[in-house]
Coordinates of C-alpha atoms in Angstrom, one line a residue:
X22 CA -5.4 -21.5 -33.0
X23 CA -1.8 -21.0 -33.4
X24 CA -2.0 -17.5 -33.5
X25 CA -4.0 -17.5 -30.1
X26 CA -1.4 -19.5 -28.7
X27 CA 1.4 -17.3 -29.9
X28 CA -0.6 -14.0 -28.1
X29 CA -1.2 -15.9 -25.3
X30 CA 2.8 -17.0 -24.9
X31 CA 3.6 -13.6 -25.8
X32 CA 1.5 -12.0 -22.9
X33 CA 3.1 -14.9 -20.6
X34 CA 6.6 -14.0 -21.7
X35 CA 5.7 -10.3 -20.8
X36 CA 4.5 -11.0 -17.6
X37 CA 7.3 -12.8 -16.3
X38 CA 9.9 -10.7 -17.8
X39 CA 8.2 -7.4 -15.9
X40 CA 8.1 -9.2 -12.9
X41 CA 11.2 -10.3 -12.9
X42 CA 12.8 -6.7 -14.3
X43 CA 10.7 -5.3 -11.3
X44 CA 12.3 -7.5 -8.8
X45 CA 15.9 -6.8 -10.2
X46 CA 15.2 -2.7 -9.7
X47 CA 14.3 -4.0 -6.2
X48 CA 17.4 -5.6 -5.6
X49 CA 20.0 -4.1 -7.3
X50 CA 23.1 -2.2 -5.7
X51 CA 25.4 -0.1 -7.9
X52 CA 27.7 2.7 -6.8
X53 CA 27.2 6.3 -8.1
X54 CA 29.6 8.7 -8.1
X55 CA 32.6 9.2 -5.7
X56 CA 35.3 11.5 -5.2
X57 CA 38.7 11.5 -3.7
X58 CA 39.8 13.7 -0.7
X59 CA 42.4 16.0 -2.1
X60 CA 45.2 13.8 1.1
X61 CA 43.9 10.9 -1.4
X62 CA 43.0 9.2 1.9
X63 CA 39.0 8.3 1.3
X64 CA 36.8 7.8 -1.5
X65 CA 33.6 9.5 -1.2
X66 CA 30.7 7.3 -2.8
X67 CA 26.7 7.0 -2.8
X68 CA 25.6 3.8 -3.3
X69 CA 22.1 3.0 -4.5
X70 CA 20.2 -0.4 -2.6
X71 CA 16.6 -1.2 -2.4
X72 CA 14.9 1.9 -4.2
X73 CA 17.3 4.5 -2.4
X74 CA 20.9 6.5 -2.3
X75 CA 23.3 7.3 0.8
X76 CA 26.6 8.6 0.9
X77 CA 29.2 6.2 1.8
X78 CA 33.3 7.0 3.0
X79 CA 36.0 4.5 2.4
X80 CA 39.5 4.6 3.2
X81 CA 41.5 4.3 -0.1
X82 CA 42.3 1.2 0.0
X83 CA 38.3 -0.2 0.1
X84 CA 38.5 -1.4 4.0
X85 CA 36.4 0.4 6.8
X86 CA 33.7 1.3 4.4
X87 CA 31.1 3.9 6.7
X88 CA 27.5 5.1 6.5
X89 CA 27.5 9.1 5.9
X90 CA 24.1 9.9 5.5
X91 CA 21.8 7.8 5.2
X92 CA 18.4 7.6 2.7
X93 CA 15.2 7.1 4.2
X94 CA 12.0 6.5 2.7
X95 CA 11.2 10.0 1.5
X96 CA 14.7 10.8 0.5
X97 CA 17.6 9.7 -1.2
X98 CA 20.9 11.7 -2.0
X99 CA 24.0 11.3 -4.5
X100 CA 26.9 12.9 -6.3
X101 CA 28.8 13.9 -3.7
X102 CA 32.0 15.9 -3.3
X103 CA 34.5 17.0 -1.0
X104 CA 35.3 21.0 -0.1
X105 CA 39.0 21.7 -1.0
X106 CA 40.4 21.8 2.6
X107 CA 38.2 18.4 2.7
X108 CA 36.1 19.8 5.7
X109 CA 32.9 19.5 3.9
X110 CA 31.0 17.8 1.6
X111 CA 28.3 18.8 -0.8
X112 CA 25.7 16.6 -2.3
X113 CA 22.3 16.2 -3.8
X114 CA 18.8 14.9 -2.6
X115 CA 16.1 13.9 -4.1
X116 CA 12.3 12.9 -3.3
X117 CA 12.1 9.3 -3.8
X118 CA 8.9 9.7 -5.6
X119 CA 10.6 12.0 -7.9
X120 CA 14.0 12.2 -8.6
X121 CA 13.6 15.9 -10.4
X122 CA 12.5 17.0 -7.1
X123 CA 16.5 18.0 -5.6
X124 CA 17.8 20.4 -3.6
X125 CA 21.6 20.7 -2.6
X126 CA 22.7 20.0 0.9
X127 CA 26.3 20.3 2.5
X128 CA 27.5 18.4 5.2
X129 CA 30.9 18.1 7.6
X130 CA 32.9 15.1 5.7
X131 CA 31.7 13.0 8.3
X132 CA 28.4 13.8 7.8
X133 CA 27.2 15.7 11.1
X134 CA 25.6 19.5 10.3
X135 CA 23.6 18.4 7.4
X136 CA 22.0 21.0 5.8
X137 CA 19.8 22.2 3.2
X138 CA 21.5 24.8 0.9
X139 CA 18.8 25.3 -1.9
X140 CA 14.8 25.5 -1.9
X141 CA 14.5 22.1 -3.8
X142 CA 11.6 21.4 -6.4
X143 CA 14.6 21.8 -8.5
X144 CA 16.5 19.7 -11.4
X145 CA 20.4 19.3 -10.1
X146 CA 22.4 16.8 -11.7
X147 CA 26.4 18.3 -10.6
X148 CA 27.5 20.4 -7.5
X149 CA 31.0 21.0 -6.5
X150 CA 33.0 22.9 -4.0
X151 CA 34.9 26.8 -5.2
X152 CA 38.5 26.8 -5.1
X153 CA 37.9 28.9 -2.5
X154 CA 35.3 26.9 -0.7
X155 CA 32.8 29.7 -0.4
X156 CA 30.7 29.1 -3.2
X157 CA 29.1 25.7 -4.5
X158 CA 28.6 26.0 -8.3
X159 CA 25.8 23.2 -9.4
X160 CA 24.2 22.6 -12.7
X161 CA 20.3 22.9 -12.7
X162 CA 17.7 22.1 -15.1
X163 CA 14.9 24.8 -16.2
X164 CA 12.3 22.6 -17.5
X165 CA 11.5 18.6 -18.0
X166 CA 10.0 17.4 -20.4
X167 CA 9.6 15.7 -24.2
X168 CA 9.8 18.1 -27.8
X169 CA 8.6 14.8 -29.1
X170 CA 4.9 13.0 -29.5
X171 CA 7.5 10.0 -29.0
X172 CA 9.9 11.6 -26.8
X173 CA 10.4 10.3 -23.1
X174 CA 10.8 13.7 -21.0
X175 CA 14.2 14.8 -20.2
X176 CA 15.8 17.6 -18.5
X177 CA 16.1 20.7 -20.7
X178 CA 17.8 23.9 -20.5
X179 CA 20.7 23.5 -18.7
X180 CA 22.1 26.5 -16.7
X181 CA 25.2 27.0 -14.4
X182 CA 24.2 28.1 -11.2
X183 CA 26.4 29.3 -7.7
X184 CA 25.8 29.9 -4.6
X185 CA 27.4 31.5 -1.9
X186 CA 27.6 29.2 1.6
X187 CA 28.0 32.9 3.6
X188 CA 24.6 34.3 2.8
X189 CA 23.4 31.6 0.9
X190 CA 22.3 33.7 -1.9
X191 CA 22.2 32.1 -5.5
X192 CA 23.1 33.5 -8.5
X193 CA 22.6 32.5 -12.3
X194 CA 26.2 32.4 -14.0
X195 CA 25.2 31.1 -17.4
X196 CA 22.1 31.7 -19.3
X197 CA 23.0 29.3 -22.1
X198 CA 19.5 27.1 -22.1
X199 CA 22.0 23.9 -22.8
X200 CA 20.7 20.8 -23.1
X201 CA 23.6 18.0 -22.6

């Protein structure tokens, strides 16, 4: 009898604390990354609430805190940065249904011109600006998965990746299969 008790308040236990780790995914708000324009004026941030990412400006001090652009319920975006003259910004998207699924995009720095700068169905995790402002060198993926039976999959073979915002043609930089 005890032990059927002890399953039983072991199942309870499990239940509650999946429902209640399911509602905290639900409702929790974090900031991502951020940059700083290179006047130090405004932080750049995305912030993640209720199951998506937008990208947020600040002034430096925290106060007048506005909507860039905006996730929706197909996409989210994050990690973004600004160009060197501070003009533009760069950033990544993802399916909400899977965040493997990215593509970069690049943006005015107040978010007007969006547009889509890579195929997608791709794994991007970093993206920044040339010095020159011409090129956007990003870090993709190759593969996601596990070398494990009891692995969780993770992206593999890292490679860095440019391309060039004139003819948006992309070139492979590094063929270094990195993992990080």
């Amino acid at each position: 009898m005890k032990k059927i008790i002890s399953i039983a308040l072991a199942v309870v236990l499990l239940l509650a604390n999946s429902c209640h780790s399911e509602t905290e995914q639900k409702e929790s708000y974090k900031i991502g990354n951020f940059d700083i324009s290179k006047d130090d004026k405004y932080i750049l941030y995305n912030f993640f609430s209720q199951g998506g990412s937008s990208i947020y400006q600040a002034n430096i001090d925290g106060a007048e805190s506005k909507l860039l652009i905006s996730s929706n319920k197909d996409k989210s975006y994050f990690n973004p940065k600004y160009s060197q003259d501070g003009e533009k910004i760069v950033f990544i998207g993802y399916e909400n249904k899977n965040a493997n699924n990215c593509a970069l995009y690049i943006a005015n720095s107040d978010g007007t011109n969006m547009e889509q700068l890579t195929e997608g169905n791709e794994i991007i995790s970093e993206a920044i600006f040339s010095n020159y402002g011409n090129n956007v060198i990003y870090l993709k993926a190759n593969e996601y998965k596990h070398y494990s039976p009891i692995g969780v999959d993770q992206a593999h073979d890292f490679d860095i990746y440019s391309i060039d915002l004139n003819y948006k043609k992309v070139t492979k930089v590094t063929n270094l299969k990195s993992n990080l």
